[in-house]
XYZ file of C-alpha atoms in Angstrom:
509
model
C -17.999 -0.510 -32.656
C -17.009 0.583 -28.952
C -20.865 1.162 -28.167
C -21.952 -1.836 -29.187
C -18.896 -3.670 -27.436
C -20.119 -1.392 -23.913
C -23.593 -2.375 -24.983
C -23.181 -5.868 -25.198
C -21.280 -5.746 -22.137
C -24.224 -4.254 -19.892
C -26.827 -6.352 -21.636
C -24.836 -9.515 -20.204
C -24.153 -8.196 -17.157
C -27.411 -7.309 -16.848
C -28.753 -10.386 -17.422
C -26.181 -12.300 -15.183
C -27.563 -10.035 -12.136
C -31.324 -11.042 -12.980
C -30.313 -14.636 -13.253
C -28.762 -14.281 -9.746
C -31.381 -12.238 -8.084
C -33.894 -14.409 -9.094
C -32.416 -17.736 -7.853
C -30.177 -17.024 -4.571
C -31.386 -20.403 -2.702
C -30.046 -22.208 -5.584
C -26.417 -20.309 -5.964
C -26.267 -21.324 -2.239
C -26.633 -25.291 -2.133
C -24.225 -25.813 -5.104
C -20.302 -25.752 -5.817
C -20.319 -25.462 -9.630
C -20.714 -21.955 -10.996
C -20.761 -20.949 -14.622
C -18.268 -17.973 -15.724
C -17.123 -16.651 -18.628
C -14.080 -18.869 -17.870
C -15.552 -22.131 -17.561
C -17.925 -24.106 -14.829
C -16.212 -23.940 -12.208
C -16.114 -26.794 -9.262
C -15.609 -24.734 -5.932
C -14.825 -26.337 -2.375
C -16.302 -26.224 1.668
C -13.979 -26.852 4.395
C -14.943 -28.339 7.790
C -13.331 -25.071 9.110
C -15.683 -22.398 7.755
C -19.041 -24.691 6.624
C -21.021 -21.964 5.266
C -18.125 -20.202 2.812
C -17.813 -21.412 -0.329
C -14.252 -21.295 -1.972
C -13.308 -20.344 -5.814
C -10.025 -20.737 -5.801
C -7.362 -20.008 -8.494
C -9.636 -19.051 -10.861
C -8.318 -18.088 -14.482
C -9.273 -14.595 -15.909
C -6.728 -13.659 -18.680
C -4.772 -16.108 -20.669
C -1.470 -17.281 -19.354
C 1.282 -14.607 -19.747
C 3.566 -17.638 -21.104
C 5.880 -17.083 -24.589
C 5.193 -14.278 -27.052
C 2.550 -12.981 -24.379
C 5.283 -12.879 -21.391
C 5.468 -9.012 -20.992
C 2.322 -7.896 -22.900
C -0.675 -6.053 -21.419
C -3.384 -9.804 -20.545
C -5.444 -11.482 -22.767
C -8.923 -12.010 -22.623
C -9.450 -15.707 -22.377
C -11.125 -16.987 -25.564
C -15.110 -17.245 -25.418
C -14.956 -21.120 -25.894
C -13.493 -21.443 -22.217
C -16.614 -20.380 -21.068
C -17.937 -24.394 -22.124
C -14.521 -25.864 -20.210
C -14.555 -27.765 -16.486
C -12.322 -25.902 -13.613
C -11.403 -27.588 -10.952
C -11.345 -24.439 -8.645
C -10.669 -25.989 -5.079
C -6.718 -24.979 -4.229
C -5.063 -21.880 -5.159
C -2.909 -21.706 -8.441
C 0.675 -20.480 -8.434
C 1.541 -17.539 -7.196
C 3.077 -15.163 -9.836
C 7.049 -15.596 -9.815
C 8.517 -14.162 -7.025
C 11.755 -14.851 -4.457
C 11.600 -14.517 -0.910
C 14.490 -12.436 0.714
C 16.895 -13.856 2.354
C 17.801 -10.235 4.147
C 16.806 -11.074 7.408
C 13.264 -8.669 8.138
C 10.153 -9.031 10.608
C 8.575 -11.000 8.384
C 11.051 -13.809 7.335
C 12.011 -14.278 10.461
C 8.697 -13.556 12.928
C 5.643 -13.400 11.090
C 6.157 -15.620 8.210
C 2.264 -15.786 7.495
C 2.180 -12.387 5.674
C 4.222 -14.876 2.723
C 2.096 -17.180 0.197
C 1.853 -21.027 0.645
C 3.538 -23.186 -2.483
C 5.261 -21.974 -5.394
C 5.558 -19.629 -7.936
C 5.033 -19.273 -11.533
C 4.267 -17.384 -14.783
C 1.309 -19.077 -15.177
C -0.556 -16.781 -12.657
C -3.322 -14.746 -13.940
C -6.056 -15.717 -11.684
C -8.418 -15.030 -8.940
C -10.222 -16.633 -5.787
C -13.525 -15.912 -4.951
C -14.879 -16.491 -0.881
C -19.115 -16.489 -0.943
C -21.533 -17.309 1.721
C -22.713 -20.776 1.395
C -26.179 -20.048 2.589
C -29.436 -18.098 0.614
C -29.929 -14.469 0.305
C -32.443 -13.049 -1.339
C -30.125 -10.055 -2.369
C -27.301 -9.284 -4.169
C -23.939 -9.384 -1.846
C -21.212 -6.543 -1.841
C -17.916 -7.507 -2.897
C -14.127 -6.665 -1.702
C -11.822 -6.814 -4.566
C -8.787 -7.257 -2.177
C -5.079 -6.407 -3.541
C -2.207 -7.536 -1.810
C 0.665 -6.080 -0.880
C 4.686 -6.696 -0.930
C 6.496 -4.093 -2.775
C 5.541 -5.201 -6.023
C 7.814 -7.687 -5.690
C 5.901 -10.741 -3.803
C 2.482 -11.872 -2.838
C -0.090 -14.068 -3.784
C -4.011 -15.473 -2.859
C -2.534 -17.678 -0.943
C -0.987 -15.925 2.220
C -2.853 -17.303 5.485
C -3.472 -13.640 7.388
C -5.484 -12.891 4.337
C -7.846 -15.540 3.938
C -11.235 -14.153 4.467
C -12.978 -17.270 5.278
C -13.653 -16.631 8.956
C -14.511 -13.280 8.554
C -17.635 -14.598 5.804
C -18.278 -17.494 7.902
C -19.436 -14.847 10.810
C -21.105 -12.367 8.407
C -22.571 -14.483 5.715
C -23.000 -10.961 4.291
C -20.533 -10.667 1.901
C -18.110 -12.003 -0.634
C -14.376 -11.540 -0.610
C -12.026 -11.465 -3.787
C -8.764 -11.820 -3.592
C -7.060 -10.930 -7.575
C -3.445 -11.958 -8.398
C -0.307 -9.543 -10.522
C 2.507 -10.041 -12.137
C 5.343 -9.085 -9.840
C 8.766 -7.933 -10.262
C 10.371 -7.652 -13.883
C 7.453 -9.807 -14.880
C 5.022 -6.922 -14.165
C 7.276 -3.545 -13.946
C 9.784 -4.472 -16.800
C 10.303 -1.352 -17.663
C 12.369 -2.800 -21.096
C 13.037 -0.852 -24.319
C 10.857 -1.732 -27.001
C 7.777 -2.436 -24.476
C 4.043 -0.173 -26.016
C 3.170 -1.024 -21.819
C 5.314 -1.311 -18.701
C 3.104 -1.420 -15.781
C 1.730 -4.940 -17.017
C 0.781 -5.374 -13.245
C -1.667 -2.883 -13.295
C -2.934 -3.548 -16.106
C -3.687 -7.332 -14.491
C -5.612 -5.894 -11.661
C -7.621 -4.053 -14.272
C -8.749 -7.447 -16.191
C -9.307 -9.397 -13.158
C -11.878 -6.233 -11.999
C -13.705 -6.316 -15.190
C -14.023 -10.192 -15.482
C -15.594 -9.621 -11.990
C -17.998 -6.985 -13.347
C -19.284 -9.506 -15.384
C -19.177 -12.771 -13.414
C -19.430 -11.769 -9.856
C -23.296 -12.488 -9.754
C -22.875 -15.995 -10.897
C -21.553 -16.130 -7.069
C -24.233 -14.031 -5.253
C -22.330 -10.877 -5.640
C -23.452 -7.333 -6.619
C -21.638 -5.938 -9.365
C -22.318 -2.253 -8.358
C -21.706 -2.605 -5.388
C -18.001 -3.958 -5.686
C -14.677 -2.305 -3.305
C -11.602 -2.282 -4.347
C -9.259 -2.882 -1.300
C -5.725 -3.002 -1.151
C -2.771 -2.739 1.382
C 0.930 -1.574 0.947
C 1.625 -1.817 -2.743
C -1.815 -3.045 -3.090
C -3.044 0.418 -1.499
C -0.523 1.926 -3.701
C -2.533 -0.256 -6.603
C -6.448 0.559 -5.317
C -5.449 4.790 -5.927
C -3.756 3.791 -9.077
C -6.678 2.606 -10.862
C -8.211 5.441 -9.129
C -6.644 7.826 -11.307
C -6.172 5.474 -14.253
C -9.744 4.885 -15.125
C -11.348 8.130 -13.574
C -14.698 7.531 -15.624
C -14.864 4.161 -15.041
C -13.913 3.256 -12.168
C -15.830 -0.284 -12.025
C -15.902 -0.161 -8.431
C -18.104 2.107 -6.846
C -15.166 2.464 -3.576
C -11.767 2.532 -2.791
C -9.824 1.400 0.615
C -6.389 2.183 0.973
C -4.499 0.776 3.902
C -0.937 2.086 4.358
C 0.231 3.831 0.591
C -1.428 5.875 -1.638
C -0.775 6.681 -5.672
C 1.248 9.653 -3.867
C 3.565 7.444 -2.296
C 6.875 7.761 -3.352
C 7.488 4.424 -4.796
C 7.681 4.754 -8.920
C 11.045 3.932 -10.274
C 12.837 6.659 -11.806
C 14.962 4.487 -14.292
C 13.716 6.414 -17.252
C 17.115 4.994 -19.278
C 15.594 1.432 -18.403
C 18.511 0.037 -17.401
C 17.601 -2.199 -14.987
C 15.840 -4.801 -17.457
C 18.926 -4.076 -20.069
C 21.388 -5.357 -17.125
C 19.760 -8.250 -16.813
C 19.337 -9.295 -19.862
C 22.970 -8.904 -20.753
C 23.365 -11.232 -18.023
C 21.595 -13.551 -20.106
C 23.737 -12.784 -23.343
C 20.386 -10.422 -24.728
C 20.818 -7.349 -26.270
C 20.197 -5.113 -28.973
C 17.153 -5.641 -31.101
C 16.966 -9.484 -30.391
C 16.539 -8.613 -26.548
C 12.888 -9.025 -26.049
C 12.805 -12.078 -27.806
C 15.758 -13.430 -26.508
C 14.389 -12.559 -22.614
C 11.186 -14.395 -24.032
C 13.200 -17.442 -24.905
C 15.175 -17.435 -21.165
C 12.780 -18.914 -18.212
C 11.171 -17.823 -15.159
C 12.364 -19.884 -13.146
C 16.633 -18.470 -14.375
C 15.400 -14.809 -14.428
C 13.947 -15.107 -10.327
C 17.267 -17.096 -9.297
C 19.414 -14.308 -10.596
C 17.474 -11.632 -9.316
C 17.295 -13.463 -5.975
C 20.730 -14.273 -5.946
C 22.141 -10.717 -7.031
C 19.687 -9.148 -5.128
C 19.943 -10.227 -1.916
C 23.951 -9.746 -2.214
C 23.722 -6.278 -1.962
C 26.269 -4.876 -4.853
C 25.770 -1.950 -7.321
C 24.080 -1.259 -9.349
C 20.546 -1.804 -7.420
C 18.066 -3.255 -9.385
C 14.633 -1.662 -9.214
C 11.488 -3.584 -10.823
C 8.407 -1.964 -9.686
C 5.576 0.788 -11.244
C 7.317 3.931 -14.165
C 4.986 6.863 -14.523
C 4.150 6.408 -18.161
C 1.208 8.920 -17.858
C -1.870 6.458 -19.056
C -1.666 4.452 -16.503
C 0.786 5.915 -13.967
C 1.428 9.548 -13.482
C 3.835 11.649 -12.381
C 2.599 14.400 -11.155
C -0.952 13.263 -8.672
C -1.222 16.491 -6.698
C -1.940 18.148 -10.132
C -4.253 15.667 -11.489
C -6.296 16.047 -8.037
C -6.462 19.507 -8.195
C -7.595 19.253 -11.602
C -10.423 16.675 -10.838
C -8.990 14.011 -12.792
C -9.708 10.932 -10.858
C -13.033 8.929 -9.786
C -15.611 10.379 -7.831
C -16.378 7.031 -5.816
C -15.577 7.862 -2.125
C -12.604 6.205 -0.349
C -11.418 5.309 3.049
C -6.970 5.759 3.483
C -5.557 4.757 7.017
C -2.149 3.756 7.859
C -0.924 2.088 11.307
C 1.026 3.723 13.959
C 3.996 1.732 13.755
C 4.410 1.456 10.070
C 7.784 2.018 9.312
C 9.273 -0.267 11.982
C 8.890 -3.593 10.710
C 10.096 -1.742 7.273
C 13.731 -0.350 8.780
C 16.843 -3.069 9.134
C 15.874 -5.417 11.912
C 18.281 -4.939 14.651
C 21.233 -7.413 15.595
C 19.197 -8.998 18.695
C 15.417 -8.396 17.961
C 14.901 -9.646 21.103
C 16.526 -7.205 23.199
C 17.121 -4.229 20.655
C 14.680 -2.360 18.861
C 15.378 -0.863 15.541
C 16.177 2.616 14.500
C 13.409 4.552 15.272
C 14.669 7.647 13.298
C 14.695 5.853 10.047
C 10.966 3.876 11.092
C 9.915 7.242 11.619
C 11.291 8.272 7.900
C 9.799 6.148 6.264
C 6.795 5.823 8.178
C 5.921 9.669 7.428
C 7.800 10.025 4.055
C 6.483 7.053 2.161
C 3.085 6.233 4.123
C 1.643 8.741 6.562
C 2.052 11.860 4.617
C 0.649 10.829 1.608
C -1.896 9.384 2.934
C -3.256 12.519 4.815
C -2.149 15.092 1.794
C -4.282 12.713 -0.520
C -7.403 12.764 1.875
C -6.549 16.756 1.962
C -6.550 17.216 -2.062
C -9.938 14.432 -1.924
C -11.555 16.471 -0.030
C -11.056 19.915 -1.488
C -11.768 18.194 -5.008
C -15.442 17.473 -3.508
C -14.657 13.566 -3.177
C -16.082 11.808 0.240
C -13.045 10.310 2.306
C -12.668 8.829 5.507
C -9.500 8.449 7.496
C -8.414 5.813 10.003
C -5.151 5.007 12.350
C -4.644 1.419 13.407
C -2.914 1.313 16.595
C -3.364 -1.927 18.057
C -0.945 -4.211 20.256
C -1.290 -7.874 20.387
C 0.963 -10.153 21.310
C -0.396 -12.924 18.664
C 0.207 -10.481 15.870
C 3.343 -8.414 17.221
C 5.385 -10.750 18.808
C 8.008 -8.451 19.584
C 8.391 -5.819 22.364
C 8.547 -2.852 20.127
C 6.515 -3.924 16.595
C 2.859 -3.201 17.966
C 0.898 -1.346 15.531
C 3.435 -2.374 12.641
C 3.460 -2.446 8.931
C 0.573 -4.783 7.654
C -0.818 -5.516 11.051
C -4.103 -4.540 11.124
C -4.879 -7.142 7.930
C -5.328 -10.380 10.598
C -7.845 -8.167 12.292
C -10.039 -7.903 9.306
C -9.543 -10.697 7.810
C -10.489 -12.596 11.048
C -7.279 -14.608 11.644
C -5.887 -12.520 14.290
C -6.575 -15.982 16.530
C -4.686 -18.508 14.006
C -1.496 -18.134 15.204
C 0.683 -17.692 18.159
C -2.224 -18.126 20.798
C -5.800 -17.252 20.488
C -7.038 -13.563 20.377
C -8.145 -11.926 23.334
C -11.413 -11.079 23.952
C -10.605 -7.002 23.296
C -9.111 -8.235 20.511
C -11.897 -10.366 18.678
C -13.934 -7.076 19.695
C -11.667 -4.424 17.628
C -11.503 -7.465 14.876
C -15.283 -7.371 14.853
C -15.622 -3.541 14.871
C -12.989 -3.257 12.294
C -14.976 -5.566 10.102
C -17.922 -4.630 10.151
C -17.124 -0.667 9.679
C -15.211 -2.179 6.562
C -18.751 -4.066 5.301
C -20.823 -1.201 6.311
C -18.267 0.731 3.806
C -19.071 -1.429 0.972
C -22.812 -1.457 1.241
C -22.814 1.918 0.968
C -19.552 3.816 0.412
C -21.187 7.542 0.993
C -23.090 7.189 4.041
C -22.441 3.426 5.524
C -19.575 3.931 7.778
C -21.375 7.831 9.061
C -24.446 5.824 10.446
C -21.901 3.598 12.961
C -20.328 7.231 14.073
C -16.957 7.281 11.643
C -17.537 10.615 10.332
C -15.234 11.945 6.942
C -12.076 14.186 6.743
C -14.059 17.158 6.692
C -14.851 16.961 10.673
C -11.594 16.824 11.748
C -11.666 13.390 12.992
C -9.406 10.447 11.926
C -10.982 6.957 13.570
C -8.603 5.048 15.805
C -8.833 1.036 15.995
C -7.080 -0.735 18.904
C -6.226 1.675 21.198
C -6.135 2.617 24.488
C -8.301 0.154 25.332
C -11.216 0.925 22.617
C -11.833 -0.520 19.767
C -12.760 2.780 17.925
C -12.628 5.832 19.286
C -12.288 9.275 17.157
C -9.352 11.157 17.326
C -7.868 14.526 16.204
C -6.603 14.959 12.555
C -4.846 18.539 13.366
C -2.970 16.377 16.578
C -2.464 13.239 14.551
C -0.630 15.183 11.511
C 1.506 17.689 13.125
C 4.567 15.751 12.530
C 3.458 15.750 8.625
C 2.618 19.929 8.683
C 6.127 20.548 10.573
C 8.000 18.813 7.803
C 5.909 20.709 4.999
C 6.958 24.264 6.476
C 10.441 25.885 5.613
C 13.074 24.868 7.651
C 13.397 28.393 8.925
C 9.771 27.966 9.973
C 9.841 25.383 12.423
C 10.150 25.446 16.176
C 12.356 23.407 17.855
């Protein structure tokens, strides 16, 4: 039964990608698109005139009821015949926004999604050139970031418009995950925790089959994330090692190594809350089921952002099918894709990720703890990843962002900070805060097109514009000292990593 299921699969697929090939001029003049989901109505804006938008576009069922914390659910085939209006986003899965004051509540608000929340969630938006090609077009399969706690399709930094506008070269799709204790439950009498995960996973195989409705090439599909979303793209790395889907990874700031999984292997977290709500014993699950969204996100905002014990913790468990615990093993031992894979991080990660000082303006914060975090939880992992990649055989490429703009950074000491370099790919660098400068739109550019040059052809692409991989000692630098790429030294640029790796004993001053 499972090879006819995979058969069936690649017969459609197959089919979808002839259809597509053979009728590009057409795909390009119109804004309804038939998917598995239903015909969908797409938009143009006077802003970007040759992108066509997808937007909020359903790929599982709605994780509502009996299905609220189980693994999605293929939508039924007889949506396929339904009418989507697919011109503004959907909700954004249920979330809170802080009210601990950080860099990005308070500065650079534009990292956080437009419009509400919801349970109702499970969908995607697609970005395609509005003009002909006579080819297929790669395809970014962008995660976002925010802890596994926030984030959403919606967030202005990361709308790819521009970028597709100037390129009319590619297509750009951003996939939305349940969040929080909606996604990470982590509750007794759960078969599957990391629901979240297992999101991204459906939303990349309803693109497998659908993407070349849009102009896309369905071999020829990145999957891109930042932060948590980074922290996502290695996950189903490792998750689905021989069947990856995608046929390349980008990681920008986190890796699977990243030392982010919750260790609440009681699973107490989800039990205090739910006593909160009078749920317990055997009747829990279906009590939480009964109790809404909207009640569970108020108390976590409320007792989160207060501060007291016990800390609450609602992000990925290793449960060792989709997560693991142990990814310096599994590397050693092969077990992961062989698609190659680019992981960078920026040079002021951990600042924006510290406590924000009492006068931002005049103060900067603790530089000690940015470094901490910067090297425990991003940098390090990131290079001891492209290490264990590279001795497993796997093509990697490394990069540093360290650029400075005043648009993006607003303060004295944020420059190269956490997230940073995702308005310089994205092509909003210019949106807000004053328009970019011209050494800016240049690294933007550079940055971009390295990044499309990736997806078109993930072993050799970025080599031909002079990024070489790990194995020549390089890392590529973006946005500094005055360049917009320029190659630096790996050995130089992970010292600080090395130093902490050797016994204390070992170390010089």
């Amino acid at each position: 039964m499972l090879q006819l299921i995979n058969l069936t699969k690649a017969l459609t697929l197959l089919l979808s990608i002839q259809f597509a090939a053979s009728a590009p001029l057409c795909l390009s003049n119109i804004l309804e698109v038939g998917t598995t989901s239903g015909t969908l109505r797409g938009i143009i804006n006077g802003t970007t005139p040759d992108v066509r938008q997808f937007l909020g576009v359903p790929f599982a069922q709605a994780p509502l009821g009996d299905l609220r914390w189980m693994p999605p659910v293929a939508l039924p085939s007889e949506s396929s015949s339904r009418y989507i209006d697919a011109s503004k986003f959907s909700m954004s899965c249920s979330q809170y926004e802080s009210t601990i004051p950080s860099v990005y509540n308070k500065f650079v608000r534009e990292f956080f999604i437009q419009g509400p929340s919801s349970e109702d969630c499970l969908t995607l938006s697609i970005w395609a050139p509005a003009r002909g090609s006579h080819k297929l077009l790669p395809v970014f399969i962008y995660i976002y970031g925010g802890g596994l706690q926030t984030g959403g399709s919606s967030v202005p930094y990361q709308d790819p418009a521009q970028w597709i506008q100037r390129t009319q070269s590619h297509i750009v799709v951003s996939i939305q995950y349940r969040l929080n204790i909606f996604g990470f439950p982590n509750a007794k009498g759960l078969d599957s925790q990391n629901l979240g995960y297992l999101d991204q996973r459906a939303a990349i195989e309803w693109l497998q089959v659908n993407i070349a409705a849009f102009g896309g090439d369905p071999y020829k599909m990145v999957l891109w994330g930042q932060s948590a979303g980074a922290l996502s793209t290695d996950v189903q790395n490792f998750a689905f090692p021989h069947d990856p889907i995608v046929s390349g990874f980008i990681c920008d700031s986190a890796a699977a190594e990243s030392p982010v999984n919750s260790d609440d292997f009681s699973q107490s977290n989800f039990t205090f809350v739910a006593e909160h709500f009078n749920c317990s014993g055997d009747s829990m699950l279906p009590c939480m089921r009964n109790i809404s969204s909207t009640d569970i996100i108020a108390f976590l905002a409320s007792y989160q952002d207060s501060e007291v014990s016990p800390a609450l913790s609602f992000v990925a468990i290793p449960d060792e099918v989709v997560v693991f615990s142990n990814y310096t093993q599994r590397m050693i031992d092969g077990q992961f894709s062989t698609a190659p894979a680019i992981f960078g991080s920026n040079e002021n990660d951990g600042v924006s990720l510290v406590s924000l000082p009492a006068d931002p303006y005049t103060m900067g914060p603790n530089m000690t703890a940015a470094e901490d975090t910067l090297l425990d939880i991003i940098f390090c992992p990131d290079m001891t990843t492209a290490d264990h990649r590279t001795k497993a055989g796997r093509t990697t490429f490394r990069y540093q962002y360290q650029g400075n703009f005043t648009n993006i950074s607003p303060l004295f000491w944020m420059g190269a900070y956490h997230s940073s370099e995702l308005p310089m790919i994205f092509g909003t660098s210019g949106d807000f805060r004053g328009p970019a400068t011209e050494f800016e739109k240049a690294t933007s550019r550079k940055m971009q097109d390295l990044w499309l040059a990736f997806a078109n052809d993930p072993l050799h692409g970025v080599e031909k514009l002079n990024w070489p991989n790990v194995t020549s000692g390089y890392v590529n630098a973006f946005g500094g000292a005055d360049e917009t790429a320029r190659l630096i030294s790996a050995a130089t640029l992970d010292a600080p990593c090395l130093k902490r790796m050797m016994p204390p004993n070992a170390r010089s001053p």
